[in-house]
């Protein structure tokens, strides 16, 4: 059955969704299960000693062979060293995108008609062209790149949200962006403006705040378990993972226990939602103020918004919606799983790309992208020029060895070390 694919490669997790062509037209997007038991997979690449590449957190902690956080580094000409090899951020992102495409291909039995990958709202032509070229070089030609707020608005509109102008509050695992989008008849949603947090802030920072809170509740002997000894690193990794679980549990519960395995047996540290809110309230209040500033910079008044749409796993925290409702008029829209909103919106946007020319939207933001995609089926994208909007800062030249990739049937092996 023909299908299109939407991919959202975030700073910490990656999600995907497909829309299939049925007898009555394109069906609603369906989230793809990328992990063994989850719809998400960590945005992490690991190179083993024999050169095999896996996606997800490795079983053995080896920082020198792990790449993470590469999507947000696209545009930076300093490579990441993975397994002793320098790799550009866009090449690593392309590898992860290809892994998702191959994963879906194995399930669907045929290639996607079109792929849409979301990207941060702040990206300009320079970063988009870097990623386009990396995708083309790895073999992904039928890809369109669209801003995350645009595809998020597509997803919410498909769920019945009505309005023309929306604020988009995106809080992912490692970063935050505030944006404003507006609907124009015959064009679709367009990005009016965006801004990131003054200081980097995301769900991982919430986890770290909770880690510090839990450690402060332990006696000195237990605190030393995370700072000294050969097992300190593993113990801290386990504590972070447990705090992440509790943070997610507190989105619906008012109290949860952080459970630690120690030489004394299992130790439980109770945490309430009120305690977590107190830890993160200052940062969240600043993020809401950032959205208010973006609204003002777009020449709009707060009351002109038809609502605020939430994107990203960390946006599930009840305090986020509470602060937005207090600061801005209008409803706050959040999906059952805001972590997959961008991927689902990407699939909906991909449907627009493959629609007949008579019904395809004529969005000025889409036209350059679409022409590049159509040309890429025959020739590579044009060379990236550093004069195109905000390129990388001046630095001494860096010699980068291309990432050597194995054939796809051998390249993409295990997810998190599991078959």
GROMACS .gro file of C-alpha atoms in nm:
model
  419
    1UNK     CA    1   0.000   0.000   0.000
    2UNK     CA    2   0.151   0.341  -0.093
    3UNK     CA    3   0.249   0.553   0.206
    4UNK     CA    4   0.434   0.869   0.306
    5UNK     CA    5   0.660   0.913   0.605
    6UNK     CA    6   0.711   1.193   0.860
    7UNK     CA    7   1.026   1.193   1.075
    8UNK     CA    8   1.113   1.409   1.374
    9UNK     CA    9   1.477   1.377   1.485
   10UNK     CA   10   1.496   1.558   1.816
   11UNK     CA   11   1.790   1.630   2.039
   12UNK     CA   12   1.722   1.324   2.255
   13UNK     CA   13   1.459   1.110   2.080
   14UNK     CA   14   1.341   1.030   1.729
   15UNK     CA   15   0.984   0.954   1.622
   16UNK     CA   16   0.816   0.869   1.292
   17UNK     CA   17   0.463   0.837   1.151
   18UNK     CA   18   0.319   0.704   0.825
   19UNK     CA   19   0.005   0.792   0.631
   20UNK     CA   20  -0.117   0.522   0.393
   21UNK     CA   21  -0.324   0.562   0.078
   22UNK     CA   22  -0.655   0.380   0.119
   23UNK     CA   23  -0.949   0.335  -0.115
   24UNK     CA   24  -1.108   0.659   0.005
   25UNK     CA   25  -0.788   0.864   0.014
   26UNK     CA   26  -0.503   0.919   0.255
   27UNK     CA   27  -0.557   0.775   0.602
   28UNK     CA   28  -0.481   0.947   0.932
   29UNK     CA   29  -0.115   0.927   1.036
   30UNK     CA   30  -0.010   0.625   1.238
   31UNK     CA   31   0.291   0.645   1.471
   32UNK     CA   32   0.563   0.390   1.393
   33UNK     CA   33   0.714   0.174   1.665
   34UNK     CA   34   1.086   0.243   1.628
   35UNK     CA   35   1.208   0.091   1.954
   36UNK     CA   36   1.169  -0.264   2.071
   37UNK     CA   37   0.879  -0.167   2.299
   38UNK     CA   38   0.840   0.202   2.225
   39UNK     CA   39   0.737   0.440   1.949
   40UNK     CA   40   1.054   0.640   2.016
   41UNK     CA   41   1.422   0.561   1.984
   42UNK     CA   42   1.705   0.767   2.137
   43UNK     CA   43   1.872   1.003   1.889
   44UNK     CA   44   2.200   0.829   1.961
   45UNK     CA   45   2.445   0.649   1.732
   46UNK     CA   46   2.701   0.399   1.859
   47UNK     CA   47   2.997   0.256   1.669
   48UNK     CA   48   3.125  -0.077   1.803
   49UNK     CA   49   3.486  -0.193   1.790
   50UNK     CA   50   3.432  -0.377   1.461
   51UNK     CA   51   3.274  -0.072   1.297
   52UNK     CA   52   2.912  -0.189   1.322
   53UNK     CA   53   2.669   0.099   1.376
   54UNK     CA   54   2.370   0.075   1.609
   55UNK     CA   55   2.094   0.320   1.699
   56UNK     CA   56   1.996   0.379   2.062
   57UNK     CA   57   2.175   0.384   2.393
   58UNK     CA   58   2.459   0.125   2.396
   59UNK     CA   59   2.461  -0.152   2.652
   60UNK     CA   60   2.820  -0.065   2.743
   61UNK     CA   61   2.887   0.300   2.825
   62UNK     CA   62   3.167   0.420   2.596
   63UNK     CA   63   3.149   0.794   2.536
   64UNK     CA   64   3.418   0.786   2.267
   65UNK     CA   65   3.205   0.565   2.044
   66UNK     CA   66   2.873   0.742   2.099
   67UNK     CA   67   2.730   1.039   1.909
   68UNK     CA   68   2.437   1.238   2.044
   69UNK     CA   69   2.302   1.592   2.012
   70UNK     CA   70   2.421   1.614   1.651
   71UNK     CA   71   2.102   1.756   1.496
   72UNK     CA   72   2.132   2.087   1.679
   73UNK     CA   73   2.497   2.112   1.575
   74UNK     CA   74   2.424   2.118   1.201
   75UNK     CA   75   2.586   2.435   1.067
   76UNK     CA   76   2.886   2.400   1.298
   77UNK     CA   77   3.190   2.301   1.090
   78UNK     CA   78   3.367   2.137   1.386
   79UNK     CA   79   3.312   1.760   1.351
   80UNK     CA   80   3.220   1.513   1.622
   81UNK     CA   81   3.468   1.234   1.689
   82UNK     CA   82   3.293   0.897   1.691
   83UNK     CA   83   3.499   0.581   1.725
   84UNK     CA   84   3.810   0.782   1.641
   85UNK     CA   85   3.662   0.918   1.316
   86UNK     CA   86   3.560   1.285   1.265
   87UNK     CA   87   3.199   1.305   1.141
   88UNK     CA   88   2.992   1.607   1.044
   89UNK     CA   89   2.664   1.657   1.235
   90UNK     CA   90   2.464   1.648   0.912
   91UNK     CA   91   2.618   1.313   0.811
   92UNK     CA   92   2.523   1.164   1.148
   93UNK     CA   93   2.170   1.302   1.114
   94UNK     CA   94   2.141   1.153   0.766
   95UNK     CA   95   2.251   0.814   0.899
   96UNK     CA   96   1.979   0.822   1.164
   97UNK     CA   97   1.720   0.933   0.907
   98UNK     CA   98   1.821   0.645   0.677
   99UNK     CA   99   1.791   0.403   0.968
  100UNK     CA  100   1.431   0.517   1.025
  101UNK     CA  101   1.353   0.488   0.652
  102UNK     CA  102   1.498   0.134   0.642
  103UNK     CA  103   1.310   0.039   0.958
  104UNK     CA  104   0.979   0.150   0.806
  105UNK     CA  105   1.065  -0.009   0.471
  106UNK     CA  106   1.116  -0.346   0.642
  107UNK     CA  107   0.767  -0.321   0.791
  108UNK     CA  108   0.581  -0.174   0.491
  109UNK     CA  109   0.755  -0.379   0.222
  110UNK     CA  110   0.806  -0.085  -0.017
  111UNK     CA  111   0.974   0.258  -0.010
  112UNK     CA  112   0.784   0.568   0.101
  113UNK     CA  113   0.640   0.789  -0.172
  114UNK     CA  114   0.770   1.094   0.013
  115UNK     CA  115   0.954   1.171   0.336
  116UNK     CA  116   0.919   1.492   0.538
  117UNK     CA  117   1.172   1.565   0.813
  118UNK     CA  118   1.104   1.845   1.059
  119UNK     CA  119   1.377   2.086   1.165
  120UNK     CA  120   1.415   2.367   1.422
  121UNK     CA  121   1.230   2.686   1.337
  122UNK     CA  122   1.550   2.891   1.356
  123UNK     CA  123   1.715   2.710   1.065
  124UNK     CA  124   1.778   2.907   0.750
  125UNK     CA  125   1.882   2.801   0.401
  126UNK     CA  126   2.241   2.721   0.500
  127UNK     CA  127   2.155   2.448   0.752
  128UNK     CA  128   1.875   2.307   0.539
  129UNK     CA  129   2.107   2.274   0.239
  130UNK     CA  130   2.374   2.105   0.452
  131UNK     CA  131   2.126   1.841   0.562
  132UNK     CA  132   1.972   1.810   0.213
  133UNK     CA  133   2.313   1.731   0.066
  134UNK     CA  134   2.397   1.480   0.340
  135UNK     CA  135   2.062   1.307   0.285
  136UNK     CA  136   2.117   1.295  -0.091
  137UNK     CA  137   2.468   1.152  -0.049
  138UNK     CA  138   2.339   0.869   0.170
  139UNK     CA  139   2.066   0.786  -0.081
  140UNK     CA  140   1.760   0.979   0.041
  141UNK     CA  141   1.642   1.197  -0.246
  142UNK     CA  142   1.267   1.224  -0.190
  143UNK     CA  143   1.291   1.428   0.130
  144UNK     CA  144   1.134   1.765   0.215
  145UNK     CA  145   1.249   1.963   0.518
  146UNK     CA  146   0.992   2.174   0.702
  147UNK     CA  147   1.000   2.379   1.026
  148UNK     CA  148   0.873   2.192   1.330
  149UNK     CA  149   0.609   2.457   1.420
  150UNK     CA  150   0.457   2.427   1.071
  151UNK     CA  151   0.416   2.048   1.085
  152UNK     CA  152   0.297   2.072   1.446
  153UNK     CA  153   0.021   2.311   1.337
  154UNK     CA  154  -0.070   2.066   1.058
  155UNK     CA  155  -0.108   1.790   1.316
  156UNK     CA  156  -0.329   1.993   1.548
  157UNK     CA  157  -0.543   2.121   1.259
  158UNK     CA  158  -0.605   1.761   1.152
  159UNK     CA  159  -0.734   1.692   1.505
  160UNK     CA  160  -0.998   1.962   1.468
  161UNK     CA  161  -0.825   2.274   1.600
  162UNK     CA  162  -0.973   2.579   1.434
  163UNK     CA  163  -0.805   2.914   1.395
  164UNK     CA  164  -0.559   3.106   1.184
  165UNK     CA  165  -0.285   3.222   1.420
  166UNK     CA  166  -0.120   3.001   1.683
  167UNK     CA  167   0.168   3.017   1.921
  168UNK     CA  168   0.376   2.698   1.918
  169UNK     CA  169   0.550   2.604   2.241
  170UNK     CA  170   0.810   2.333   2.177
  171UNK     CA  171   0.986   2.176   2.474
  172UNK     CA  172   1.192   1.873   2.378
  173UNK     CA  173   1.454   1.671   2.557
  174UNK     CA  174   1.739   1.915   2.506
  175UNK     CA  175   1.598   2.246   2.384
  176UNK     CA  176   1.312   2.493   2.373
  177UNK     CA  177   1.166   2.705   2.093
  178UNK     CA  178   0.877   2.949   2.084
  179UNK     CA  179   0.715   3.025   1.750
  180UNK     CA  180   0.413   3.183   1.586
  181UNK     CA  181   0.246   3.038   1.276
  182UNK     CA  182  -0.042   3.171   1.067
  183UNK     CA  183  -0.275   3.005   0.819
  184UNK     CA  184  -0.324   3.166   0.477
  185UNK     CA  185  -0.587   3.036   0.235
  186UNK     CA  186  -0.431   2.841  -0.049
  187UNK     CA  187  -0.091   2.848   0.120
  188UNK     CA  188  -0.121   2.671   0.453
  189UNK     CA  189   0.063   2.741   0.777
  190UNK     CA  190   0.359   2.975   0.757
  191UNK     CA  191   0.619   3.057   1.018
  192UNK     CA  192   0.596   3.422   1.127
  193UNK     CA  193   0.869   3.423   1.390
  194UNK     CA  194   1.055   3.214   1.646
  195UNK     CA  195   1.310   3.230   1.924
  196UNK     CA  196   1.492   2.983   2.145
  197UNK     CA  197   1.557   2.997   2.516
  198UNK     CA  198   1.821   3.243   2.638
  199UNK     CA  199   1.990   2.952   2.815
  200UNK     CA  200   1.961   2.596   2.677
  201UNK     CA  201   1.667   2.427   2.846
  202UNK     CA  202   1.480   2.103   2.786
  203UNK     CA  203   1.349   1.786   2.941
  204UNK     CA  204   1.702   1.668   3.020
  205UNK     CA  205   1.747   1.975   3.242
  206UNK     CA  206   1.429   1.881   3.427
  207UNK     CA  207   1.578   1.536   3.478
  208UNK     CA  208   1.901   1.686   3.615
  209UNK     CA  209   1.708   1.910   3.854
  210UNK     CA  210   1.526   1.603   3.982
  211UNK     CA  211   1.855   1.411   4.010
  212UNK     CA  212   1.996   1.687   4.230
  213UNK     CA  213   1.681   1.694   4.440
  214UNK     CA  214   1.689   1.318   4.500
  215UNK     CA  215   2.060   1.318   4.585
  216UNK     CA  216   2.003   1.592   4.841
  217UNK     CA  217   1.754   1.362   5.017
  218UNK     CA  218   2.008   1.079   5.057
  219UNK     CA  219   2.250   1.034   5.344
  220UNK     CA  220   2.622   1.096   5.282
  221UNK     CA  221   2.715   0.733   5.220
  222UNK     CA  222   2.452   0.695   4.951
  223UNK     CA  223   2.543   1.028   4.790
  224UNK     CA  224   2.903   0.911   4.756
  225UNK     CA  225   2.778   0.615   4.554
  226UNK     CA  226   2.723   0.861   4.265
  227UNK     CA  227   3.053   1.051   4.299
  228UNK     CA  228   3.329   0.800   4.376
  229UNK     CA  229   3.422   0.441   4.308
  230UNK     CA  230   3.432   0.234   3.990
  231UNK     CA  231   3.052   0.204   3.975
  232UNK     CA  232   2.975   0.575   4.021
  233UNK     CA  233   2.917   0.639   3.652
  234UNK     CA  234   2.682   0.345   3.613
  235UNK     CA  235   2.498   0.440   3.933
  236UNK     CA  236   2.451   0.799   3.809
  237UNK     CA  237   2.327   0.672   3.472
  238UNK     CA  238   2.070   0.456   3.651
  239UNK     CA  239   1.962   0.748   3.871
  240UNK     CA  240   1.907   0.971   3.567
  241UNK     CA  241   1.703   0.701   3.397
  242UNK     CA  242   1.490   0.654   3.709
  243UNK     CA  243   1.435   1.029   3.748
  244UNK     CA  244   1.326   1.046   3.383
  245UNK     CA  245   1.070   0.773   3.451
  246UNK     CA  246   0.937   0.953   3.759
  247UNK     CA  247   0.915   1.285   3.571
  248UNK     CA  248   0.694   1.116   3.312
  249UNK     CA  249   0.485   0.944   3.580
  250UNK     CA  250   0.423   1.278   3.752
  251UNK     CA  251   0.248   1.410   3.440
  252UNK     CA  252  -0.057   1.213   3.556
  253UNK     CA  253   0.021   1.121   3.918
  254UNK     CA  254   0.070   1.359   4.210
  255UNK     CA  255   0.342   1.149   4.376
  256UNK     CA  256   0.590   0.884   4.265
  257UNK     CA  257   0.892   0.703   4.409
  258UNK     CA  258   1.246   0.713   4.272
  259UNK     CA  259   1.372   0.359   4.332
  260UNK     CA  260   1.748   0.308   4.370
  261UNK     CA  261   1.935  -0.023   4.387
  262UNK     CA  262   2.212   0.003   4.646
  263UNK     CA  263   2.425  -0.225   4.862
  264UNK     CA  264   2.154  -0.182   5.126
  265UNK     CA  265   1.888  -0.306   4.888
  266UNK     CA  266   1.621  -0.092   4.723
  267UNK     CA  267   1.594   0.265   4.850
  268UNK     CA  268   1.279   0.464   4.773
  269UNK     CA  269   1.276   0.843   4.758
  270UNK     CA  270   0.922   0.986   4.725
  271UNK     CA  271   0.879   1.291   4.501
  272UNK     CA  272   0.560   1.495   4.464
  273UNK     CA  273   0.448   1.689   4.158
  274UNK     CA  274   0.451   2.003   4.370
  275UNK     CA  275   0.821   1.948   4.448
  276UNK     CA  276   0.903   1.898   4.080
  277UNK     CA  277   0.705   2.209   3.985
  278UNK     CA  278   0.899   2.413   4.238
  279UNK     CA  279   1.229   2.296   4.085
  280UNK     CA  280   1.143   2.390   3.726
  281UNK     CA  281   0.898   2.681   3.767
  282UNK     CA  282   1.156   2.962   3.713
  283UNK     CA  283   1.280   2.811   3.385
  284UNK     CA  284   0.927   2.742   3.260
  285UNK     CA  285   0.813   3.095   3.344
  286UNK     CA  286   1.104   3.229   3.139
  287UNK     CA  287   1.008   3.005   2.847
  288UNK     CA  288   0.650   3.136   2.854
  289UNK     CA  289   0.782   3.492   2.856
  290UNK     CA  290   0.994   3.405   2.551
  291UNK     CA  291   0.678   3.304   2.365
  292UNK     CA  292   0.514   3.633   2.465
  293UNK     CA  293   0.813   3.822   2.324
  294UNK     CA  294   0.792   3.632   1.995
  295UNK     CA  295   0.423   3.722   1.968
  296UNK     CA  296   0.511   4.088   2.018
  297UNK     CA  297   0.799   4.072   1.767
  298UNK     CA  298   0.552   3.943   1.504
  299UNK     CA  299   0.347   4.261   1.548
  300UNK     CA  300   0.065   4.076   1.723
  301UNK     CA  301  -0.119   4.123   2.048
  302UNK     CA  302  -0.161   3.827   2.278
  303UNK     CA  303  -0.537   3.825   2.232
  304UNK     CA  304  -0.491   3.783   1.855
  305UNK     CA  305  -0.373   3.425   1.905
  306UNK     CA  306  -0.633   3.154   1.851
  307UNK     CA  307  -0.447   2.928   2.092
  308UNK     CA  308  -0.112   2.780   2.185
  309UNK     CA  309  -0.003   2.439   2.056
  310UNK     CA  310   0.235   2.222   2.259
  311UNK     CA  311   0.506   2.005   2.104
  312UNK     CA  312   0.768   1.778   2.261
  313UNK     CA  313   0.770   1.516   2.532
  314UNK     CA  314   0.858   1.759   2.813
  315UNK     CA  315   0.552   1.972   2.725
  316UNK     CA  316   0.338   1.705   2.894
  317UNK     CA  317   0.418   1.853   3.236
  318UNK     CA  318   0.090   1.999   3.368
  319UNK     CA  319   0.270   2.311   3.487
  320UNK     CA  320   0.348   2.406   3.125
  321UNK     CA  321  -0.020   2.436   3.028
  322UNK     CA  322  -0.100   2.602   3.361
  323UNK     CA  323   0.155   2.880   3.307
  324UNK     CA  324   0.051   2.932   2.944
  325UNK     CA  325  -0.317   2.966   3.036
  326UNK     CA  326  -0.228   3.221   3.302
  327UNK     CA  327  -0.014   3.430   3.066
  328UNK     CA  328  -0.202   3.405   2.735
  329UNK     CA  329  -0.571   3.411   2.641
  330UNK     CA  330  -0.720   3.131   2.438
  331UNK     CA  331  -0.703   2.752   2.466
  332UNK     CA  332  -0.389   2.540   2.500
  333UNK     CA  333  -0.372   2.239   2.270
  334UNK     CA  334  -0.173   1.931   2.362
  335UNK     CA  335  -0.200   1.586   2.202
  336UNK     CA  336  -0.215   1.267   2.404
  337UNK     CA  337   0.154   1.226   2.321
  338UNK     CA  338   0.307   1.561   2.218
  339UNK     CA  339   0.635   1.379   2.155
  340UNK     CA  340   0.492   1.241   1.828
  341UNK     CA  341   0.309   1.557   1.715
  342UNK     CA  342   0.584   1.671   1.476
  343UNK     CA  343   0.620   1.327   1.317
  344UNK     CA  344   0.245   1.300   1.258
  345UNK     CA  345   0.238   1.651   1.115
  346UNK     CA  346   0.529   1.558   0.890
  347UNK     CA  347   0.328   1.268   0.748
  348UNK     CA  348   0.034   1.503   0.684
  349UNK     CA  349   0.267   1.749   0.510
  350UNK     CA  350   0.411   1.466   0.299
  351UNK     CA  351   0.058   1.394   0.176
  352UNK     CA  352   0.046   1.755   0.053
  353UNK     CA  353   0.370   1.705  -0.139
  354UNK     CA  354   0.246   1.398  -0.328
  355UNK     CA  355  -0.102   1.544  -0.394
  356UNK     CA  356  -0.191   1.616  -0.759
  357UNK     CA  357  -0.055   1.951  -0.884
  358UNK     CA  358  -0.407   2.094  -0.899
  359UNK     CA  359  -0.447   2.053  -0.523
  360UNK     CA  360  -0.087   2.096  -0.404
  361UNK     CA  361  -0.048   2.402  -0.187
  362UNK     CA  362   0.158   2.687  -0.331
  363UNK     CA  363   0.338   2.788  -0.014
  364UNK     CA  364   0.640   3.015  -0.079
  365UNK     CA  365   0.820   2.826   0.198
  366UNK     CA  366   0.763   2.499   0.012
  367UNK     CA  367   0.848   2.600  -0.343
  368UNK     CA  368   1.232   2.613  -0.309
  369UNK     CA  369   1.225   2.289  -0.109
  370UNK     CA  370   1.006   2.111  -0.361
  371UNK     CA  371   1.215   2.220  -0.658
  372UNK     CA  372   1.528   2.094  -0.482
  373UNK     CA  373   1.358   1.760  -0.416
  374UNK     CA  374   1.243   1.716  -0.773
  375UNK     CA  375   1.591   1.800  -0.903
  376UNK     CA  376   1.758   1.569  -0.650
  377UNK     CA  377   1.611   1.266  -0.818
  378UNK     CA  378   1.848   1.336  -1.107
  379UNK     CA  379   2.138   1.532  -0.967
  380UNK     CA  380   2.279   1.634  -0.626
  381UNK     CA  381   2.164   1.951  -0.451
  382UNK     CA  382   2.361   2.267  -0.535
  383UNK     CA  383   2.681   2.327  -0.337
  384UNK     CA  384   2.626   2.491   0.000
  385UNK     CA  385   2.734   2.854   0.002
  386UNK     CA  386   2.837   3.013   0.328
  387UNK     CA  387   2.682   3.344   0.222
  388UNK     CA  388   2.334   3.193   0.250
  389UNK     CA  389   2.181   3.347   0.565
  390UNK     CA  390   2.356   3.266   0.894
  391UNK     CA  391   2.644   3.032   0.814
  392UNK     CA  392   2.898   2.901   1.065
  393UNK     CA  393   3.126   3.136   1.257
  394UNK     CA  394   3.476   3.187   1.109
  395UNK     CA  395   3.714   2.914   1.223
  396UNK     CA  396   4.045   2.770   1.102
  397UNK     CA  397   3.991   2.505   0.833
  398UNK     CA  398   3.920   2.155   0.963
  399UNK     CA  399   3.999   1.845   0.760
  400UNK     CA  400   3.707   1.603   0.789
  401UNK     CA  401   3.727   1.239   0.691
  402UNK     CA  402   3.397   1.127   0.534
  403UNK     CA  403   3.199   0.884   0.747
  404UNK     CA  404   3.251   0.540   0.597
  405UNK     CA  405   2.919   0.366   0.578
  406UNK     CA  406   2.852   0.000   0.515
  407UNK     CA  407   2.573  -0.118   0.284
  408UNK     CA  408   2.237  -0.047   0.444
  409UNK     CA  409   2.150  -0.413   0.491
  410UNK     CA  410   2.453  -0.447   0.722
  411UNK     CA  411   2.476  -0.090   0.850
  412UNK     CA  412   2.157  -0.069   1.047
  413UNK     CA  413   2.176  -0.343   1.303
  414UNK     CA  414   2.033  -0.340   1.653
  415UNK     CA  415   1.817  -0.092   1.843
  416UNK     CA  416   1.967  -0.029   2.183
  417UNK     CA  417   2.158  -0.355   2.155
  418UNK     CA  418   1.845  -0.564   2.104
  419UNK     CA  419   1.739  -0.765   1.800
   0.00000   0.00000   0.00000
